[in-house]
CSV table of C-alpha atoms in Angstrom, one decimal:
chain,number,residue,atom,x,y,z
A,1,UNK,CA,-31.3,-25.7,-10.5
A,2,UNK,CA,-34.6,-23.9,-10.8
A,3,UNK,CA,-35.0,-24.5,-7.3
A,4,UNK,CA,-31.7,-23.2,-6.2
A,5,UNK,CA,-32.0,-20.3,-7.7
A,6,UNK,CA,-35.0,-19.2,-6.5
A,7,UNK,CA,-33.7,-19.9,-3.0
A,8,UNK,CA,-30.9,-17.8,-3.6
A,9,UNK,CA,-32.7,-14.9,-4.4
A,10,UNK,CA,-35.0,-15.3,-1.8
A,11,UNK,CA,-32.1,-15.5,0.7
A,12,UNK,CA,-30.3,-12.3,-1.2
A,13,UNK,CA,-33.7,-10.3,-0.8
A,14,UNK,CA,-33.8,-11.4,3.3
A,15,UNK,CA,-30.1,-10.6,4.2
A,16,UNK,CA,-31.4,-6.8,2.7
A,17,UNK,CA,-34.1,-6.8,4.3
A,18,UNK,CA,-32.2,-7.7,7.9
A,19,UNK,CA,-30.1,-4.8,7.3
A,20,UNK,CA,-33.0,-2.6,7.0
A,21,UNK,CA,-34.5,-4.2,10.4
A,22,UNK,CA,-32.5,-1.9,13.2
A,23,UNK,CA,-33.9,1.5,11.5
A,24,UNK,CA,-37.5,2.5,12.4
A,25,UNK,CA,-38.5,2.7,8.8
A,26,UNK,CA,-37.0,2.1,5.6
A,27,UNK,CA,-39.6,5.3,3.9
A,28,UNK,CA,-37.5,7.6,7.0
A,29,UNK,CA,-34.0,6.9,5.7
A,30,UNK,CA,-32.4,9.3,3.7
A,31,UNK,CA,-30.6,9.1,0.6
A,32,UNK,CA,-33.7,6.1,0.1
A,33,UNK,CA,-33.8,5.0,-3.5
A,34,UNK,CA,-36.4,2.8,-5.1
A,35,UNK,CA,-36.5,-1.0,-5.6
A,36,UNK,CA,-36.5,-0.4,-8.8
A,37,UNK,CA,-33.5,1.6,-9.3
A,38,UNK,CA,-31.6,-1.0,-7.6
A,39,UNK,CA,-32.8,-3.6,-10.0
A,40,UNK,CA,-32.1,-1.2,-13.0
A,41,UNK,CA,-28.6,-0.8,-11.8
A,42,UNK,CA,-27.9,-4.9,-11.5
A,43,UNK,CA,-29.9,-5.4,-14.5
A,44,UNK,CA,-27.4,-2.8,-16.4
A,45,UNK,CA,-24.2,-4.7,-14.9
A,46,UNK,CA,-25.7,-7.9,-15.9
A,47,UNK,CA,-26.0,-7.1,-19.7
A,48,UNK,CA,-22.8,-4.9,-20.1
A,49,UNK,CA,-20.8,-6.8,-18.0
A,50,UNK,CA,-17.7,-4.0,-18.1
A,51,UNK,CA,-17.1,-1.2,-16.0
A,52,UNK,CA,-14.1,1.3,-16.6
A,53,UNK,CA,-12.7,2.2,-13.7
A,54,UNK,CA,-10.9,5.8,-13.5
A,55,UNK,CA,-7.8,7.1,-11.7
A,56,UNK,CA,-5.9,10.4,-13.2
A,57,UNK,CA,-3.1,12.4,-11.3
A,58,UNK,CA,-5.0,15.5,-12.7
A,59,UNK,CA,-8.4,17.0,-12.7
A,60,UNK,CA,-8.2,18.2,-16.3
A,61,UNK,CA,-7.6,14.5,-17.8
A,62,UNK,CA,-10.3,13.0,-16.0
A,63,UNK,CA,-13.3,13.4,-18.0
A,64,UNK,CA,-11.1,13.3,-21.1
A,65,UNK,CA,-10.2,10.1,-20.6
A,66,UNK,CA,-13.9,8.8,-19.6
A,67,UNK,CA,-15.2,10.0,-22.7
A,68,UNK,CA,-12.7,8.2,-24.7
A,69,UNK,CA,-13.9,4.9,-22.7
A,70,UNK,CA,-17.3,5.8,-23.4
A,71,UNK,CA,-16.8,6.2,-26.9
A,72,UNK,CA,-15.5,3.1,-26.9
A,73,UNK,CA,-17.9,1.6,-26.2
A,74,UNK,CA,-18.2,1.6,-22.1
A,75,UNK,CA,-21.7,1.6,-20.7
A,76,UNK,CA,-20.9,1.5,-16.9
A,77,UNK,CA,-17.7,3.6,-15.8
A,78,UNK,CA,-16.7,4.4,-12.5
A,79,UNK,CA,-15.4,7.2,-11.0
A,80,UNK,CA,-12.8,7.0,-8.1
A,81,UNK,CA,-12.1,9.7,-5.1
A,82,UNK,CA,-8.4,9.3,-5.8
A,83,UNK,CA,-8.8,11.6,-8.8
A,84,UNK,CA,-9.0,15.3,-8.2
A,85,UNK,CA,-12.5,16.7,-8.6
A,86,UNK,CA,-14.1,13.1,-8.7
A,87,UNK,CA,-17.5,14.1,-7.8
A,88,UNK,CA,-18.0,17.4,-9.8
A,89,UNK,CA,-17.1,15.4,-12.6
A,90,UNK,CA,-19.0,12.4,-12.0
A,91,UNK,CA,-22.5,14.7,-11.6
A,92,UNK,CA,-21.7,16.3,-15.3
A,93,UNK,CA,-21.9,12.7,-16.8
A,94,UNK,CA,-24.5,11.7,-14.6
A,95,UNK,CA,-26.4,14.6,-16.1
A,96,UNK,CA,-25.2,14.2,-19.3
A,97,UNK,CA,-25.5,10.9,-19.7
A,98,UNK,CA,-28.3,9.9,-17.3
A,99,UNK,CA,-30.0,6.8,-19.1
A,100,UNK,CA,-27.8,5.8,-21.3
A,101,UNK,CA,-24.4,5.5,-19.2
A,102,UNK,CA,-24.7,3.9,-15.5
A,103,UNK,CA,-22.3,6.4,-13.4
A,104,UNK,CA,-20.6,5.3,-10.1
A,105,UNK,CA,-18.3,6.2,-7.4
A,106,UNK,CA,-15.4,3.8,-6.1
A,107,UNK,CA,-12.9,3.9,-3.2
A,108,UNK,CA,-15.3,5.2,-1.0
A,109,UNK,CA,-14.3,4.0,2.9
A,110,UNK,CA,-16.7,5.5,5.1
A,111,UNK,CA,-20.2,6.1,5.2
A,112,UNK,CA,-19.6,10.0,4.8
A,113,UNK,CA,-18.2,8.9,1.6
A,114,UNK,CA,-20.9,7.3,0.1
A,115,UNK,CA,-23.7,10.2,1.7
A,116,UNK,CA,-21.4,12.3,-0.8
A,117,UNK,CA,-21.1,10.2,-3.4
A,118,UNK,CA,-25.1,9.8,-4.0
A,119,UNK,CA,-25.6,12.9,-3.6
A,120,UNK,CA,-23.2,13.9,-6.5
A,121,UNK,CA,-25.3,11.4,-8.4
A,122,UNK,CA,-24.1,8.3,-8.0
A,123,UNK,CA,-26.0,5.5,-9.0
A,124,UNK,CA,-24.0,2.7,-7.3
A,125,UNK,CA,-20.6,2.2,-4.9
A,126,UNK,CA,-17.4,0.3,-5.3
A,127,UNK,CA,-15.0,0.2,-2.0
A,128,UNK,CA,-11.6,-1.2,-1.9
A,129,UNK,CA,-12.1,-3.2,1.0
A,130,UNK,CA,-14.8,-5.0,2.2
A,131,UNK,CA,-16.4,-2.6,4.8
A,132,UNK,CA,-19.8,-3.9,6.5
A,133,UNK,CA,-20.9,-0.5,7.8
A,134,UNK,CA,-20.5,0.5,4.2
A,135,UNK,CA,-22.4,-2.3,2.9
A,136,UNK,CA,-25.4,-1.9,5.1
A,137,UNK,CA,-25.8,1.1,4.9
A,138,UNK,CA,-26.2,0.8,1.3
A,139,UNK,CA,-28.8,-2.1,1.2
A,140,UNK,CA,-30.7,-0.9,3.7
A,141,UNK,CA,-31.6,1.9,1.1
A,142,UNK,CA,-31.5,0.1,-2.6
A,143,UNK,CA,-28.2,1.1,-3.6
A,144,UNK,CA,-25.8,-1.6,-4.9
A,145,UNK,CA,-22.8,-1.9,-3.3
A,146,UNK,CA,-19.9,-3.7,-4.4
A,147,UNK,CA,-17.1,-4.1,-1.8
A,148,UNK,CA,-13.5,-5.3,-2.5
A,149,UNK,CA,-13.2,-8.4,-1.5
A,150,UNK,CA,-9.8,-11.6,-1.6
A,151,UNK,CA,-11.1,-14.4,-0.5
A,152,UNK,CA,-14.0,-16.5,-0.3
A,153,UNK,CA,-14.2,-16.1,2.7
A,154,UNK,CA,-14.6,-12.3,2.6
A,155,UNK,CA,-16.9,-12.4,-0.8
A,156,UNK,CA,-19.2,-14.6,1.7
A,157,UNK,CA,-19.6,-12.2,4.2
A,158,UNK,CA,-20.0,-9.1,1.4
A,159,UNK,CA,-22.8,-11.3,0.4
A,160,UNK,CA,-24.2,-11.9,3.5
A,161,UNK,CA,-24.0,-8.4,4.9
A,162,UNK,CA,-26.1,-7.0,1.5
A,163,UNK,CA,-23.8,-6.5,-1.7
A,164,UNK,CA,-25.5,-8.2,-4.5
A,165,UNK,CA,-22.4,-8.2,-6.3
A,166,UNK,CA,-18.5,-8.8,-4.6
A,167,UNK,CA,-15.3,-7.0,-6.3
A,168,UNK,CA,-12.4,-9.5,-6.6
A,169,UNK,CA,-9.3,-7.2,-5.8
A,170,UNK,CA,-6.5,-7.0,-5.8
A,171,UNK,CA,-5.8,-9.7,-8.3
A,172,UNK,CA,-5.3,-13.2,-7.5
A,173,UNK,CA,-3.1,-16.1,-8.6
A,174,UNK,CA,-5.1,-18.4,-11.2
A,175,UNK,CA,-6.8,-15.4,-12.8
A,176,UNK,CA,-10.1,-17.1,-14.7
A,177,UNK,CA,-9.9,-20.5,-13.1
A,178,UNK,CA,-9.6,-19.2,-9.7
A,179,UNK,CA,-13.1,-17.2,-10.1
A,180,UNK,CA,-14.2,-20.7,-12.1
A,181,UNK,CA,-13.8,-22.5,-9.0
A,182,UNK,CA,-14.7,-19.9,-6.4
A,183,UNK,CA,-18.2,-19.3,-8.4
A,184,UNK,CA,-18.6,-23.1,-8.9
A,185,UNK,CA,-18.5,-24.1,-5.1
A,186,UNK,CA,-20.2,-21.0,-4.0
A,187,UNK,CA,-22.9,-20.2,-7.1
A,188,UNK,CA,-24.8,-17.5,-5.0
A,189,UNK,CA,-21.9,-15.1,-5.4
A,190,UNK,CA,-21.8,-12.5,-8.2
A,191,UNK,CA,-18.1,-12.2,-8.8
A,192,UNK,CA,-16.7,-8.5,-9.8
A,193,UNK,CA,-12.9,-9.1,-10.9
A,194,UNK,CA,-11.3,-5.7,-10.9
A,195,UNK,CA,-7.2,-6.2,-10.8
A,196,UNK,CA,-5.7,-8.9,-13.1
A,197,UNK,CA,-8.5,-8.4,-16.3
A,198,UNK,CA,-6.8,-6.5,-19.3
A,199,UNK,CA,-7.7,-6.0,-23.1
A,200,UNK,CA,-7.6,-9.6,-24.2
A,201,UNK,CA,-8.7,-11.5,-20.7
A,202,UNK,CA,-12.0,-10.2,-20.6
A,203,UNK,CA,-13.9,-12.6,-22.1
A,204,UNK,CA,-11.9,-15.1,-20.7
A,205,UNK,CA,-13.1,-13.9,-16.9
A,206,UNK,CA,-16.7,-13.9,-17.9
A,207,UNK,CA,-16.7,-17.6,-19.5
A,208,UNK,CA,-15.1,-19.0,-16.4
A,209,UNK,CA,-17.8,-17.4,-13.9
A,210,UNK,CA,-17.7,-14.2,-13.4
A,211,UNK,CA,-21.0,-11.7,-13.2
A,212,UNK,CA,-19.0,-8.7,-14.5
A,213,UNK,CA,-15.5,-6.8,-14.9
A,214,UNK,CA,-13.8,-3.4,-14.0
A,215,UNK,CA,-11.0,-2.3,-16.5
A,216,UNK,CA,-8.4,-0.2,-14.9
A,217,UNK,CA,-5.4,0.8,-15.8
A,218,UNK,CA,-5.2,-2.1,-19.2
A,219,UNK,CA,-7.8,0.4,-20.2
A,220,UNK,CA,-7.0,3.7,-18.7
A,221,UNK,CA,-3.2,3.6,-19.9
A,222,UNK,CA,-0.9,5.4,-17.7
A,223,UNK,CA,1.5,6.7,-20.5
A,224,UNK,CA,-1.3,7.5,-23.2
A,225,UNK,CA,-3.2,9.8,-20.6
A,226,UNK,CA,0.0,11.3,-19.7
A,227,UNK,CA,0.5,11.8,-23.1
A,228,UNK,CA,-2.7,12.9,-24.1
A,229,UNK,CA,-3.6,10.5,-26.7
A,230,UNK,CA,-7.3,9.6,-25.5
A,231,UNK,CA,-7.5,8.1,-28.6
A,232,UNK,CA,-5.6,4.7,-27.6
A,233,UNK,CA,-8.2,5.2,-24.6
A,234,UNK,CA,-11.1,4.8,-27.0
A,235,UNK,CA,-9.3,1.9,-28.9
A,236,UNK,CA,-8.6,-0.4,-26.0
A,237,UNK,CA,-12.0,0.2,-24.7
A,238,UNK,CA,-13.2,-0.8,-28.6
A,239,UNK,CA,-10.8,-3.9,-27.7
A,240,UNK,CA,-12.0,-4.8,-24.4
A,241,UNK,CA,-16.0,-4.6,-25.5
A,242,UNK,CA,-15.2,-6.6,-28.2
A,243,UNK,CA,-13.9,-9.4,-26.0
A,244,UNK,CA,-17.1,-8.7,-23.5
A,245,UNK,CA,-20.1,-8.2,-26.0
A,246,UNK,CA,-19.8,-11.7,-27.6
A,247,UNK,CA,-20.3,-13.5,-24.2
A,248,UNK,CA,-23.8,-12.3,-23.8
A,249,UNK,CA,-25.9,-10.8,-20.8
A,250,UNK,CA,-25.1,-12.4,-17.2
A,251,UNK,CA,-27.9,-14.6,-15.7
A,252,UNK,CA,-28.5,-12.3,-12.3
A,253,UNK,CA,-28.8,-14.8,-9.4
């Protein structure tokens, strides 16, 4: 097992490297970040293991309703471009927060995307889709990188094109024993399950495999941001974490 692992993190640290190979130099690229920011971000997914995820319809709810999540308990949340203002207020809690709540930008489809996305502050990227430009040009510069993927197939090739971790979305039929038996056969992956984890299943998707979970809208309810009663937010993110903390860091392969 020893053996295997090392072999798999030797092959992880190649396929980045690869990436890296068409550009002149990696020190020319810009947006570079450090090796060791990169390790700092996986090490942060592997002991939290839950990111909220945020959508709003409005502007004014969205950092409302992250704050609630964080003072619930969240660690690692995620901003997404569908809300209004993402990126202004994903640099105030990147500034605010910077050390002790890891900050990230998802739905991002194009490179452009991601360019403004790390410069807002951004300390790591979720797409939707898997996207190999999107990918690449994330490992070649130490940013993590975690494209949406639905089957193995496509959580393969995220792997082998550079994202340390793979988002499992939409949902899939089977829920926790699907991502048991994905992450069984194919141990290398790091398994993201974003649609299909609520309140109660958290745990449950973390025991059977997986490296890590995004909360959406089980977390972010629809009807209590609408209604402005953040503090629900806060107590389902108190529920979720509670169901997350007792499983225990992730062992990073």
């Amino acid at each position: 097992m020893a053996l295997r692992t090392v072999a798999t993190r030797s092959l992880s640290a190649a396929l980045r490297s690869n990436v890296a190979a068409p550009f002149s130099t990696a020190s020319a690229l810009d947006r570079m970040q450090t090796q060791e920011s990169y390790d700092q971000v996986l090490k942060k997914f592997a002991e939290i293991r839950a990111c909220a995820v945020l959508r709003t319809a409005t502007s004014e709810a969205c950092p409302l309703a992250m704050q609630a999540a964080i003072d619930g308990g969240f660690k690692v949340v995620e901003f997404t471009l569908t809300t209004p203002n993402a990126l202004e207020h994903l640099s105030e809690f990147r500034t605010r927060l910077d050390g002790d709540v890891m900050v990230g930008c998802g739905t991002i489809l194009t490179i452009e995307d991601a360019e403004n996305a790390i410069d807002a502050g951004s300390e790591f990227i979720i797409t939707p889709v898997m996207l190999p430009d999107v990918i690449e040009w994330c490992a070649a510069r130490n940013i993590v990188c975690v494209p949406g993927c639905q089957t193995p197939t496509e959580l393969v090739n995220a792997y082998r094109h550079g994202a340390p971790i793979q988002k499992l979305f939409p949902g899939v039929a089977g829920g926790p024993m699907w991502v048991k038996a994905v992450s069984s056969a194919l141990p290398f992956l790091s398994i993201n399950p974003t649609s299909g984890v609520d309140l109660d299943n958290a745990g449950e998707y973390l025991t059977h495999g997986a490296a890590s979970v995004g909360l959406v809208a089980p977390l972010f309810d629809p009807v209590a941001i609408a209604n402005g009663d953040f503090e629900q937010i806060a107590k389902n993110a108190e529920k979720v974490m509670a169901n997350v903390r007792p499983v225990g860091p992730y062992v990073r392969k």
